[in-house]
Tab-separated table of C-alpha atoms and ligand atoms in Angstrom:
chain	number	residue	atom	x	y	z
A	1	UNK	CA	-16.555	10.541	7.769
A	2	UNK	CA	-19.042	7.713	8.107
A	3	UNK	CA	-17.269	5.029	6.077
A	4	UNK	CA	-13.953	3.205	6.499
A	5	UNK	CA	-11.266	4.495	4.175
A	6	UNK	CA	-7.487	4.359	3.753
A	7	UNK	CA	-6.609	7.954	2.933
A	8	UNK	CA	-3.370	8.565	4.815
A	9	UNK	CA	-0.886	6.472	6.753
A	10	UNK	CA	-2.443	7.886	9.925
A	11	UNK	CA	-5.412	5.580	9.161
A	12	UNK	CA	-3.039	2.691	9.996
A	13	UNK	CA	-2.308	2.665	13.723
A	14	UNK	CA	0.136	-0.002	14.965
A	15	UNK	CA	-2.494	-2.649	15.776
A	16	UNK	CA	-4.100	-2.320	12.342
A	17	UNK	CA	-0.660	-2.389	10.697
A	18	UNK	CA	0.189	-5.612	12.480
A	19	UNK	CA	-3.036	-7.226	11.363
A	20	UNK	CA	-2.460	-6.159	7.767
A	21	UNK	CA	1.143	-7.401	7.852
A	22	UNK	CA	0.013	-10.770	9.201
A	23	UNK	CA	-2.589	-10.960	6.423
A	24	UNK	CA	0.076	-10.001	3.865
A	25	UNK	CA	2.246	-12.859	5.229
A	26	UNK	CA	-0.618	-15.209	4.497
A	27	UNK	CA	-0.906	-13.905	0.928
A	28	UNK	CA	2.847	-14.019	0.321
A	29	UNK	CA	2.938	-17.630	1.464
A	30	UNK	CA	0.105	-18.428	-0.972
A	31	UNK	CA	-1.942	-19.701	1.963
A	32	UNK	CA	-5.074	-18.052	0.832
A	33	UNK	CA	-6.718	-19.037	-2.376
A	34	UNK	CA	-10.394	-18.724	-1.390
A	35	UNK	CA	-12.213	-16.084	-3.458
A	36	UNK	CA	-13.387	-14.190	-0.362
A	37	UNK	CA	-14.386	-11.139	-2.417
A	38	UNK	CA	-16.283	-13.006	-5.151
A	39	UNK	CA	-19.207	-10.924	-6.353
A	40	UNK	CA	-17.634	-7.662	-5.146
A	41	UNK	CA	-16.344	-4.979	-7.509
A	42	UNK	CA	-13.147	-2.976	-7.074
A	43	UNK	CA	-13.005	0.197	-9.194
A	44	UNK	CA	-9.636	1.615	-10.221
A	45	UNK	CA	-9.435	5.278	-11.259
A	46	UNK	CA	-5.918	6.481	-12.027
A	47	UNK	CA	-5.582	10.088	-13.130
A	48	UNK	CA	-1.776	9.896	-13.188
A	49	UNK	CA	0.525	7.414	-14.893
A	50	UNK	CA	1.193	4.233	-12.940
A	51	UNK	CA	2.515	0.789	-13.685
A	52	UNK	CA	3.200	-0.964	-10.390
A	53	UNK	CA	0.471	0.487	-8.224
A	54	UNK	CA	-2.385	0.053	-10.687
A	55	UNK	CA	-1.403	-3.441	-11.781
A	56	UNK	CA	-0.783	-4.598	-8.227
A	57	UNK	CA	-4.228	-3.452	-7.082
A	58	UNK	CA	-5.709	-5.229	-10.089
A	59	UNK	CA	-3.757	-8.378	-9.329
A	60	UNK	CA	-4.714	-8.225	-5.633
A	61	UNK	CA	-8.421	-7.757	-6.416
A	62	UNK	CA	-8.425	-10.702	-8.829
A	63	UNK	CA	-6.646	-12.922	-6.325
A	64	UNK	CA	-9.499	-12.304	-3.911
A	65	UNK	CA	-12.003	-13.195	-6.619
A	66	UNK	CA	-13.318	-9.632	-7.028
A	67	UNK	CA	-14.356	-8.071	-10.328
A	68	UNK	CA	-12.326	-5.081	-11.504
A	69	UNK	CA	-13.830	-1.981	-13.095
A	70	UNK	CA	-11.170	0.234	-14.658
A	71	UNK	CA	-11.741	3.889	-15.414
A	72	UNK	CA	-9.433	5.423	-18.015
A	73	UNK	CA	-9.426	9.249	-17.939
A	74	UNK	CA	-7.898	9.467	-21.428
A	75	UNK	CA	-10.908	7.852	-23.120
A	76	UNK	CA	-13.648	9.028	-20.731
A	77	UNK	CA	-16.064	11.941	-20.664
A	78	UNK	CA	-13.573	13.967	-18.622
A	79	UNK	CA	-12.751	15.560	-21.973
A	80	UNK	CA	-16.419	16.649	-22.090
A	81	UNK	CA	-16.072	18.461	-18.775
A	82	UNK	CA	-17.098	15.665	-16.444
A	83	UNK	CA	-15.829	16.440	-12.945
A	84	UNK	CA	-13.971	14.181	-10.553
A	85	UNK	CA	-17.105	14.067	-8.424
A	86	UNK	CA	-19.239	12.911	-11.389
A	87	UNK	CA	-16.723	10.198	-12.153
A	88	UNK	CA	-16.463	8.920	-8.604
A	89	UNK	CA	-20.240	8.882	-8.127
A	90	UNK	CA	-20.781	7.165	-11.471
A	91	UNK	CA	-18.396	4.368	-10.480
A	92	UNK	CA	-20.373	3.801	-7.268
A	93	UNK	CA	-23.682	3.849	-9.143
A	94	UNK	CA	-22.267	1.278	-11.567
A	95	UNK	CA	-21.783	-1.082	-8.653
A	96	UNK	CA	-18.296	-0.412	-7.280
A	97	UNK	CA	-17.900	-1.720	-3.729
A	98	UNK	CA	-14.524	0.009	-3.253
A	99	UNK	CA	-12.670	2.755	-5.107
A	100	UNK	CA	-8.892	2.938	-5.582
A	101	UNK	CA	-7.970	6.484	-6.624
A	102	UNK	CA	-4.760	8.093	-7.814
A	103	UNK	CA	-4.920	11.803	-8.584
A	104	UNK	CA	-2.439	14.683	-8.990
A	105	UNK	CA	-4.276	16.858	-6.427
A	106	UNK	CA	-3.404	16.517	-2.740
A	107	UNK	CA	-6.602	15.712	-0.856
A	108	UNK	CA	-8.436	14.196	-3.862
A	109	UNK	CA	-8.942	10.838	-2.127
A	110	UNK	CA	-10.408	12.582	0.931
A	111	UNK	CA	-12.843	14.484	-1.298
A	112	UNK	CA	-13.866	11.249	-3.014
A	113	UNK	CA	-14.458	9.604	0.382
A	114	UNK	CA	-16.735	12.437	1.475
A	115	UNK	CA	-18.733	12.369	-1.763
A	116	UNK	CA	-19.144	8.602	-1.612
A	117	UNK	CA	-20.113	8.662	2.062
A	118	UNK	CA	-22.822	11.198	1.210
A	119	UNK	CA	-24.037	9.164	-1.764
A	120	UNK	CA	-23.885	5.670	-0.269
A	121	UNK	CA	-24.027	6.174	3.506
A	122	UNK	CA	-20.471	4.881	3.942
A	123	UNK	CA	-20.876	1.708	1.876
A	124	UNK	CA	-17.970	2.377	-0.520
A	125	UNK	CA	-14.478	2.702	0.971
A	126	UNK	CA	-11.802	4.725	-0.807
A	127	UNK	CA	-8.118	3.746	-0.958
A	128	UNK	CA	-5.676	6.532	-1.715
A	129	UNK	CA	-3.210	5.227	-4.314
A	130	UNK	CA	-1.303	8.525	-4.346
A	131	UNK	CA	-2.680	12.070	-4.062
A	132	UNK	CA	-0.286	14.640	-5.472
A	133	UNK	CA	2.768	14.983	-3.247
A	134	UNK	CA	0.819	14.092	-0.099
A	135	UNK	CA	0.383	10.386	0.698
A	136	UNK	CA	0.665	6.872	-0.702
A	137	UNK	CA	-0.123	4.590	2.239
A	138	UNK	CA	-0.271	1.219	0.442
A	139	UNK	CA	3.226	1.741	-0.969
A	140	UNK	CA	4.539	2.238	2.567
A	141	UNK	CA	2.639	-0.837	3.774
A	142	UNK	CA	3.975	-3.075	0.980
A	143	UNK	CA	7.506	-1.813	1.571
A	144	UNK	CA	7.431	-2.399	5.302
A	145	UNK	CA	6.081	-5.888	4.609
A	146	UNK	CA	8.988	-6.509	2.224
A	147	UNK	CA	11.365	-5.604	5.016
A	148	UNK	CA	9.662	-7.584	7.790
A	149	UNK	CA	9.594	-10.670	5.523
A	150	UNK	CA	13.273	-10.235	4.741
A	151	UNK	CA	14.077	-9.984	8.457
A	152	UNK	CA	12.036	-13.065	9.234
A	153	UNK	CA	14.001	-15.007	6.608
A	154	UNK	CA	17.283	-13.738	8.029
A	155	UNK	CA	16.156	-14.594	11.545
A	156	UNK	CA	17.117	-11.111	12.716
A	157	UNK	CA	14.927	-8.998	14.972
A	158	UNK	CA	14.349	-11.367	17.873
A	159	UNK	CA	11.157	-13.156	16.808
A	160	UNK	CA	8.666	-10.308	16.582
A	161	UNK	CA	9.372	-9.373	12.966
A	162	UNK	CA	6.887	-6.511	13.055
A	163	UNK	CA	8.671	-4.703	15.885
A	164	UNK	CA	11.131	-2.364	14.164
A	165	UNK	CA	12.630	-0.874	17.321
A	166	UNK	CA	16.301	-0.117	16.696
A	167	UNK	CA	15.978	-0.138	12.878
A	168	UNK	CA	17.400	2.989	11.225
A	169	UNK	CA	15.763	3.947	7.947
A	170	UNK	CA	17.218	6.685	5.724
A	171	UNK	CA	14.774	8.076	3.149
A	172	UNK	CA	17.134	9.603	0.626
A	173	UNK	CA	16.815	12.209	-2.122
A	174	UNK	CA	13.794	14.257	-3.193
A	175	UNK	CA	11.889	14.051	0.084
A	176	UNK	CA	9.920	17.278	-0.326
A	177	UNK	CA	7.943	16.089	-3.377
A	178	UNK	CA	7.528	12.494	-2.263
A	179	UNK	CA	4.184	11.114	-1.132
A	180	UNK	CA	5.953	7.810	-0.554
A	181	UNK	CA	8.342	9.475	1.913
A	182	UNK	CA	5.462	11.024	3.840
A	183	UNK	CA	3.590	7.736	4.242
A	184	UNK	CA	6.815	5.808	4.877
A	185	UNK	CA	7.692	8.147	7.707
A	186	UNK	CA	4.412	7.465	9.505
A	187	UNK	CA	4.163	3.694	8.901
A	188	UNK	CA	7.734	2.729	9.805
A	189	UNK	CA	7.706	5.028	12.838
A	190	UNK	CA	4.461	3.448	14.076
A	191	UNK	CA	6.276	0.081	14.191
A	192	UNK	CA	9.188	1.517	16.165
A	193	UNK	CA	11.780	2.355	13.476
A	194	UNK	CA	13.734	5.594	13.463
A	195	UNK	CA	13.306	7.495	10.221
A	196	UNK	CA	15.899	9.946	8.952
A	197	UNK	CA	15.051	12.172	5.977
A	198	UNK	CA	18.245	12.695	4.003
A	199	UNK	CA	18.533	15.166	1.134
A	200	UNK	CA	19.832	18.517	-0.033
A	201	UNK	CA	18.241	21.377	1.970
A	202	UNK	CA	16.164	22.487	-1.053
A	203	UNK	CA	14.571	19.021	-1.258
A	204	UNK	CA	13.804	18.526	2.423
A	205	UNK	CA	10.338	19.554	3.630
A	206	UNK	CA	10.075	23.257	4.482
A	207	UNK	CA	7.579	22.663	7.256
A	208	UNK	CA	8.314	19.677	9.491
A	209	UNK	CA	4.957	19.819	11.304
A	210	UNK	CA	3.556	17.031	9.092
A	211	UNK	CA	6.639	14.837	9.379
A	212	UNK	CA	6.083	13.413	12.799
A	213	UNK	CA	9.107	12.047	14.601
A	214	UNK	CA	11.561	12.163	11.695
A	215	UNK	CA	14.945	13.829	11.921
A	216	UNK	CA	16.767	15.270	8.913
A	217	UNK	CA	20.316	15.142	7.560
A	218	UNK	CA	21.844	16.928	4.592
A	219	UNK	CA	24.812	14.650	3.846
A	220	UNK	CA	24.356	11.107	2.512
A	221	UNK	CA	28.005	10.263	3.194
A	222	UNK	CA	27.792	11.267	6.854
A	223	UNK	CA	24.850	8.990	7.663
A	224	UNK	CA	25.264	6.117	5.178
A	225	UNK	CA	27.134	3.857	7.606
A	226	UNK	CA	24.443	4.219	10.293
A	227	UNK	CA	21.506	3.013	8.173
A	228	UNK	CA	19.890	-0.436	8.127
A	229	UNK	CA	17.610	0.577	5.262
A	230	UNK	CA	18.659	2.954	2.491
A	231	UNK	CA	15.337	3.945	0.919
A	232	UNK	CA	16.053	5.831	-2.309
A	233	UNK	CA	13.544	8.223	-3.877
A	234	UNK	CA	13.105	9.190	-7.496
A	235	UNK	CA	13.587	12.832	-8.418
A	236	UNK	CA	9.998	14.036	-8.920
A	237	UNK	CA	10.796	16.644	-11.540
A	238	UNK	CA	7.196	16.547	-12.747
A	239	UNK	CA	6.006	18.024	-9.426
A	240	UNK	CA	7.999	21.103	-8.975
A	241	UNK	CA	10.341	23.815	-9.654
A	242	UNK	CA	13.297	22.188	-11.382
A	243	UNK	CA	15.666	24.787	-9.906
A	244	UNK	CA	15.262	23.039	-6.569
A	245	UNK	CA	17.230	20.104	-7.939
A	246	UNK	CA	20.276	22.252	-8.655
A	247	UNK	CA	23.053	21.090	-10.913
A	248	UNK	CA	22.487	17.514	-12.159
A	249	UNK	CA	26.179	16.582	-11.937
A	250	UNK	CA	26.415	17.849	-8.378
A	251	UNK	CA	23.208	16.006	-7.433
A	252	UNK	CA	24.661	12.774	-8.705
A	253	UNK	CA	27.939	13.357	-6.925
A	254	UNK	CA	26.172	13.903	-3.589
A	255	UNK	CA	23.118	11.613	-3.755
A	256	UNK	CA	23.760	8.787	-6.174
A	257	UNK	CA	24.239	5.328	-4.606
A	258	UNK	CA	27.539	4.442	-6.257
A	259	UNK	CA	29.433	1.165	-5.917
A	260	UNK	CA	31.826	2.943	-3.572
A	261	UNK	CA	28.965	4.117	-1.337
A	262	UNK	CA	27.303	0.690	-1.469
A	263	UNK	CA	30.535	-0.799	-0.134
A	264	UNK	CA	30.359	1.524	2.866
A	265	UNK	CA	26.868	0.413	3.902
A	266	UNK	CA	26.384	-1.518	7.129
A	267	UNK	CA	26.725	-5.296	6.910
A	268	UNK	CA	23.227	-6.662	6.338
A	269	UNK	CA	21.814	-3.273	5.300
A	270	UNK	CA	19.267	-3.245	2.467
A	271	UNK	CA	18.428	-0.908	-0.416
A	272	UNK	CA	14.820	-0.103	-1.289
A	273	UNK	CA	13.161	2.138	-3.901
A	274	UNK	CA	9.439	2.476	-4.750
A	275	UNK	CA	10.099	2.471	-8.522
A	276	UNK	CA	10.295	3.542	-11.194
A	277	UNK	CA	14.079	3.704	-10.837
A	278	UNK	CA	16.136	6.091	-12.910
A	279	UNK	CA	19.233	3.970	-13.416
A	280	UNK	CA	22.384	5.962	-12.871
A	281	UNK	CA	20.491	8.882	-11.273
A	282	UNK	CA	19.417	7.518	-7.865
A	283	UNK	CA	21.500	4.388	-8.093
A	284	UNK	CA	24.360	3.121	-10.218
A	285	UNK	CA	23.403	0.323	-12.630
A	286	UNK	CA	26.388	-1.658	-11.359
A	287	UNK	CA	24.904	-1.585	-7.847
A	288	UNK	CA	21.507	-2.712	-9.177
A	289	UNK	CA	22.960	-5.553	-11.188
A	290	UNK	CA	25.605	-6.976	-8.892
A	291	UNK	CA	24.997	-10.019	-6.756
A	292	UNK	CA	27.102	-9.208	-3.676
A	293	UNK	CA	25.849	-7.015	-0.789
A	294	UNK	CA	24.074	-4.751	-0.094
A	295	UNK	CA	20.815	-6.637	-0.404
A	296	UNK	CA	18.568	-5.084	-3.047
A	297	UNK	CA	14.879	-5.477	-2.167
A	298	UNK	CA	13.480	-3.559	-5.172
A	299	UNK	CA	12.040	-6.566	-6.999
A	300	UNK	CA	10.514	-7.950	-3.831
A	301	UNK	CA	8.814	-4.618	-3.142
A	302	UNK	CA	6.694	-5.180	-6.251
A	303	UNK	CA	5.647	-8.687	-5.201
A	304	UNK	CA	4.941	-7.727	-1.599
A	305	UNK	CA	2.945	-4.738	-2.844
A	306	UNK	CA	0.362	-7.191	-4.203
A	307	UNK	CA	0.125	-9.084	-0.895
A	308	UNK	CA	-0.199	-5.859	1.108
A	309	UNK	CA	-2.890	-4.504	-1.215
A	310	UNK	CA	-4.799	-7.790	-1.015
A	311	UNK	CA	-4.724	-7.393	2.788
A	312	UNK	CA	-6.056	-3.823	2.510
A	313	UNK	CA	-8.855	-4.862	0.143
A	314	UNK	CA	-9.914	-7.685	2.490
A	315	UNK	CA	-9.988	-5.287	5.423
A	316	UNK	CA	-11.995	-2.564	3.704
A	317	UNK	CA	-14.372	-4.973	1.941
A	318	UNK	CA	-14.881	-6.610	5.326
A	319	UNK	CA	-13.997	-10.105	4.101
A	320	UNK	CA	-10.927	-10.838	6.263
A	321	UNK	CA	-10.916	-14.633	6.757
A	322	UNK	CA	-9.467	-14.414	10.298
A	323	UNK	CA	-12.048	-11.873	11.416
A	324	UNK	CA	-14.849	-13.975	9.985
A	325	UNK	CA	-13.640	-17.079	11.792
A	326	UNK	CA	-13.524	-15.107	15.057
A	327	UNK	CA	-17.117	-13.881	14.768
B	401	NCD	C1	5.802	6.250	-6.505
B	401	NCD	C2	4.642	7.171	-6.752
B	401	NCD	O1	3.962	7.097	-7.761
B	401	NCD	O2	4.427	7.980	-5.867
B	401	NCD	N1	5.807	5.081	-7.262
B	401	NCD	C3	4.979	4.053	-7.000
B	401	NCD	O3	3.890	4.205	-6.524
B	401	NCD	N2	5.464	2.822	-7.270
B	401	NCD	C4	7.092	6.944	-6.512
B	401	NCD	C5	7.563	7.604	-7.766
B	401	NCD	O4	6.815	7.786	-8.728
B	401	NCD	O5	8.730	7.974	-7.769
């Protein structure tokens, strides 16, 4: 591909991750208010429901001073047979400088990147905001930034907050259908963390070739006390064969973060979840609402998602303030 795109977490090697995390620090601290992307247009095309991801990209783009062009499939000519390619090309011809795409088909963002490279010679980057069950790299980036910021505040980790060596992350529940799990695995591993995929055998990936470095476990109770981060996943019933989830009562008994399980977590361990949360399915409402440990980072994940996406937009629009100063 000729252009720069963020299609999978593999597009974020450790040095790029560190630069994005440092930029996200700057945004979280409110240190950057200059409209570095004024006059640029960020197009959002979401072909699947989304609250957090779409709004946080919109918020991030506006913070940088960019204009936002929103495509709504429900009221568009898609109903007249317009293809994804037509839509993507039309957005570029209307002046989009960057496209954020969410689509139910795995690989859709890669297709869009190829079409736009051919049309514009690599001028319009594509950011994958979730393609089917495959990848969701900006969610993983925002989450890891939530965690590194939390560590920095706690003063744990020895000064280099972005070095996650020795951190044990358990990604728990419906791993097989989760694009967040796939991107999380790659991003956290790149920074040195050890990622454990924890779920019932039917909901762990069948083929581990794509899941670099991760190990698996099939009992939450066995590994709970070893984890620094308990990253809960929503059951993605919309993606697959509901028989894979088995009996709902049994699933809750084995995989639900109850108060009793929360009390067995490591001191200082945190709970994360990409949202939307199904209260009382992945996690007990009493765990979500209580004020004593473990530390719940769910709300902060939303806020840090905006900072991380602002960092990604700056990078791909080529308006990073630090880079400009260095030139
Ligand atoms: C996730 C998604 O859409 O993949 N949510 C999100 O982006 N905040 C996870 C989910 O839907 O469970």
